[in-house]
Amino acid sequence: MSVFGCIVYHHNLWLVLLAVMICGAGSWVTARLVLRAFATQGMQRVGWQFLTAVVAAADIWCTHFVAMLGFEPGVPVAFDPVMTIASLLIALVGGFAGFVVATSRIMRAAPALGGAIVGLAIALMHYTGMLAYRVEGIVSWNRGWLVTSIVFSVLFSALALQRAHVAHARAERGPSIGGLADRKSAHAAVPLIAGILAFAIASLHFIGMTAFQVEPLALAGDFTNPAALHALALAVASMALVIAGAGCVSYLLDDSVRAESVEHLRTMAMSDMLTGLPNRASFNARIDAELARTDDPRQLALIGIDLNRFKEINDLHGHHAGDEVLRILARRLQSLVREDEFVARVGGDEFVAMQRFATREALADLLTRLETALYRPVRYDDAEVTAGASLGVAIYPDDATSKTVLINNADLAMYRAKADLTHAVCFYEPAMDEIARARRSLAADLREALARGQLSVYYQVQTSISTNGICGYEALLRWEHPRHGFISPAEFIPIAEENGLILSIGAWVLREACLRAVSWKPPYKVAVNLSAVQFAHADLPKLVETTLAETGLAPERLELELTESTIFADRERSLAVLQRIKALGVNIALDDFGTGYSSLDTLRSFPFDKIKLDRSFVSDAESNRQTTAIIRAVLALGKSLEIPVLAEGIETQDQLALLAEEGCDEVQGFLLGRPAPLDQIVASGQLTIAGEAVGAAAS
């Protein structure tokens, strides 16, 4: 009789169908779980291996016993409880061992070998279960069918786990998000893997049952109640489905959590952590998508946004206030965005906005909304600040035909708006490219001038009002361009700061001034200005100490000048730097006092040796009573703090007389002497150079 014929003849058909359903459902869940075990590492993999073994063991054991309960040998039957439990443990332990080997990656054949172990566990479980099956008859086995059942179980189990390994390997080579492999291709292989595994389990059982022969010893007596056996089969089947369902739910929950994690990672990668707005990566993805919309006839406006007073807010109120201002402004910007509009934060205080627009009125409406949001005062604690912003607009395709050019042109327009205090919004114009090219050309020429020694230091005299004698000289950097002549420091110093050249230039000016001052007779002081970039990025105390040692200048003859805005960038670090410089014996002057912050706390906290009153106060002193009052107050402040005050920008005798009357200590300006090369100052007789010729000293 065929295997199929034996199954129909000896089994209750509905229990056979129930066993097949258990086998298929359990195999499907096992296939998904084993793929998950392949995709994990460490203790997490062990957990998935164990869960896979539990589901597989329940699948195998319940399939076997439901089918056994449907088997009708025609004699009384019973089950040995010890052997029944032992068969379940064999399925669990053997399955766990097989899945551990299959997912271990210890060798290329590990998946097949692990599958073979699982197949052996299925066979051992089945035949141990058969030993628990007690019948009143003589049992015999067909060895051919028995061996065939074991071979089918081992081969098809090995094939199932080998296919699972192949599916996982393909998924790993596929695309990924957030470092997690794309599992769609692996999921597609689940039906095949489950089918092979189900065939391994079912073939083992039903071929094994074909090998099982019973010759009854008695035809009369108490037969086992079929209804009770059927109820037991239904209970076992229910438990099998519960276990398989639990495994499936755990997998789906993990899948959901992983999907949420991937989405969370993607959101984090595309969002600004401080404000919650889209970040630079999100902006790049959005602008690429917008430029790819070739079927949209509307124009695309890119708006570069840079806050005007953000540095001032940070300096005066602290970085916590600056962060809160950014968060508040971000919420305002997010709330005003409409359909076909986009806003993102792309830097510290830099934002961008985009809009698809059909009419200029629509663009003007967005710009008005942006201005309103950015210029509305922001309250932080007890303070109220207004950040303000400069907006630069470039339009695609009118102003650019590529992403890079569009972004660059929006930046150029934004910088023009920043330089023009009368307009918050500036549209790109082709002339802006000429200005940008001119700045780049000037930066290249400045780098060449530094390398070729084309920069020079001029000196301007500083005079004591009380004695009318010279106190010292301020070293001032000058650049005579080979083609353009003298270029104003106000033009090339910002370029040097933008390109990082100021560090090399500042170090050169310091050394040049100290080297020349060593040989001055009388030994006047020399004052050297420090750039904010130089103060922030260079190890100034080390540079000053090295320069003094190399040139031989006495520390008390060197005076370093810096503005208050330089200090505000990092007050604690600035204080530490100034204290280290003071420890060398070098003097420190506060330059441009009266402009910027002019905080009294700065004078109290930092060890200044001189206050330099800004030239703007001196120029207005003769015609403005309020300015005169401010000068008087600054001079009184200097005297009370025992800090001498030097007034800059003296150009008339009336200005000098006014300052002398108010008790100013020192003055500097065109009236007393214009900046000049060292050899001209020596030629005028103001000082001499000891031990060498003037030309050699100035060379």
Coordinates of N, CA, C and O in Angstrom, one line a residue, residues 11-12 14-20 22 60-71 205 229 232-238 240:
H11 N -5.8 6.8 9.6 CA -5.9 8.0 10.3 C -7.3 8.6 10.2 O -8.0 8.4 9.2
N12 N -7.7 9.3 11.3 CA -8.9 10.2 11.2 C -8.6 11.4 10.4 O -7.7 12.1 10.7
W14 N -9.8 14.3 9.7 CA -9.9 15.7 10.1 C -8.7 16.0 11.1 O -8.2 17.1 11.1
L15 N -8.3 15.0 11.8 CA -7.1 15.2 12.7 C -5.8 15.3 11.8 O -4.9 16.0 12.2
V16 N -5.8 14.5 10.8 CA -4.6 14.7 9.8 C -4.6 16.1 9.3 O -3.5 16.7 9.2
L17 N -5.7 16.6 8.8 CA -5.7 17.9 8.3 C -5.3 19.0 9.3 O -4.6 19.9 9.1
L18 N -5.8 18.7 10.6 CA -5.4 19.6 11.7 C -3.9 19.6 11.9 O -3.2 20.6 12.1
A19 N -3.3 18.4 11.9 CA -1.8 18.2 12.1 C -1.1 18.9 10.9 O -0.1 19.6 11.2
V20 N -1.6 18.8 9.7 CA -0.9 19.5 8.6 C -1.0 21.0 8.8 O 0.0 21.7 8.5
I22 N -1.2 22.6 11.6 CA -0.2 23.0 12.7 C 1.2 23.0 12.1 O 2.0 23.9 12.3
I60 N 6.8 20.6 15.9 CA 7.2 19.2 15.6 C 6.4 18.3 16.5 O 5.7 17.3 16.1
W61 N 6.4 18.6 17.8 CA 5.8 17.7 18.8 C 4.3 17.7 18.6 O 3.7 16.6 18.7
C62 N 3.7 18.9 18.5 CA 2.2 18.9 18.4 C 1.8 18.3 17.1 O 0.7 17.6 17.0
T63 N 2.5 18.5 16.0 CA 2.2 17.8 14.7 C 2.2 16.3 14.9 O 1.2 15.6 14.5
H64 N 3.2 15.8 15.5 CA 3.3 14.4 15.8 C 2.2 13.8 16.6 O 1.5 12.9 16.2
F65 N 1.9 14.5 17.7 CA 0.9 13.9 18.7 C -0.5 14.1 18.2 O -1.4 13.3 18.5
V66 N -0.8 15.2 17.5 CA -2.1 15.3 16.9 C -2.4 14.3 15.9 O -3.5 13.6 15.9
A67 N -1.4 14.1 15.1 CA -1.5 13.0 14.1 C -1.6 11.6 14.7 O -2.3 10.7 14.3
M68 N -0.8 11.4 15.8 CA -0.9 10.1 16.5 C -2.2 9.9 17.2 O -2.8 8.8 17.2
L69 N -2.8 11.0 17.7 CA -4.1 10.8 18.3 C -5.2 10.6 17.3 O -6.3 10.0 17.6
G70 N -4.9 10.9 16.0 CA -5.8 10.6 14.9 C -5.6 9.2 14.3 O -6.3 8.8 13.5
F71 N -4.5 8.6 14.8 CA -4.2 7.2 14.3 C -5.1 6.2 14.9 O -5.3 6.2 16.1
H205 N 7.0 12.1 9.8 CA 5.9 11.5 10.6 C 5.1 10.4 9.7 O 5.0 9.3 10.2
L229 N -9.8 11.1 23.1 CA -8.6 11.3 22.3 C -8.7 12.5 21.4 O -7.8 13.3 21.2
L232 N -8.4 15.6 23.4 CA -6.9 15.8 23.7 C -6.2 16.3 22.5 O -5.3 17.2 22.7
A233 N -6.5 15.8 21.4 CA -5.8 16.3 20.1 C -6.1 17.8 19.9 O -5.3 18.6 19.5
L234 N -7.4 18.1 20.1 CA -7.8 19.5 20.0 C -7.1 20.4 20.9 O -6.6 21.5 20.6
A235 N -6.9 20.0 22.2 CA -6.2 20.8 23.2 C -4.7 21.0 22.8 O -4.1 22.0 22.9
V236 N -4.1 19.8 22.4 CA -2.7 19.9 21.9 C -2.5 20.8 20.8 O -1.6 21.7 20.7
A237 N -3.5 20.7 19.8 CA -3.4 21.6 18.6 C -3.5 23.1 19.0 O -2.9 24.0 18.5
S238 N -4.5 23.3 19.9 CA -4.7 24.7 20.4 C -3.4 25.3 21.0 O -3.0 26.4 20.8
A240 N -0.4 24.3 20.5 CA 0.6 24.5 19.4 C 0.4 25.8 18.7 O 1.3 26.6 18.4

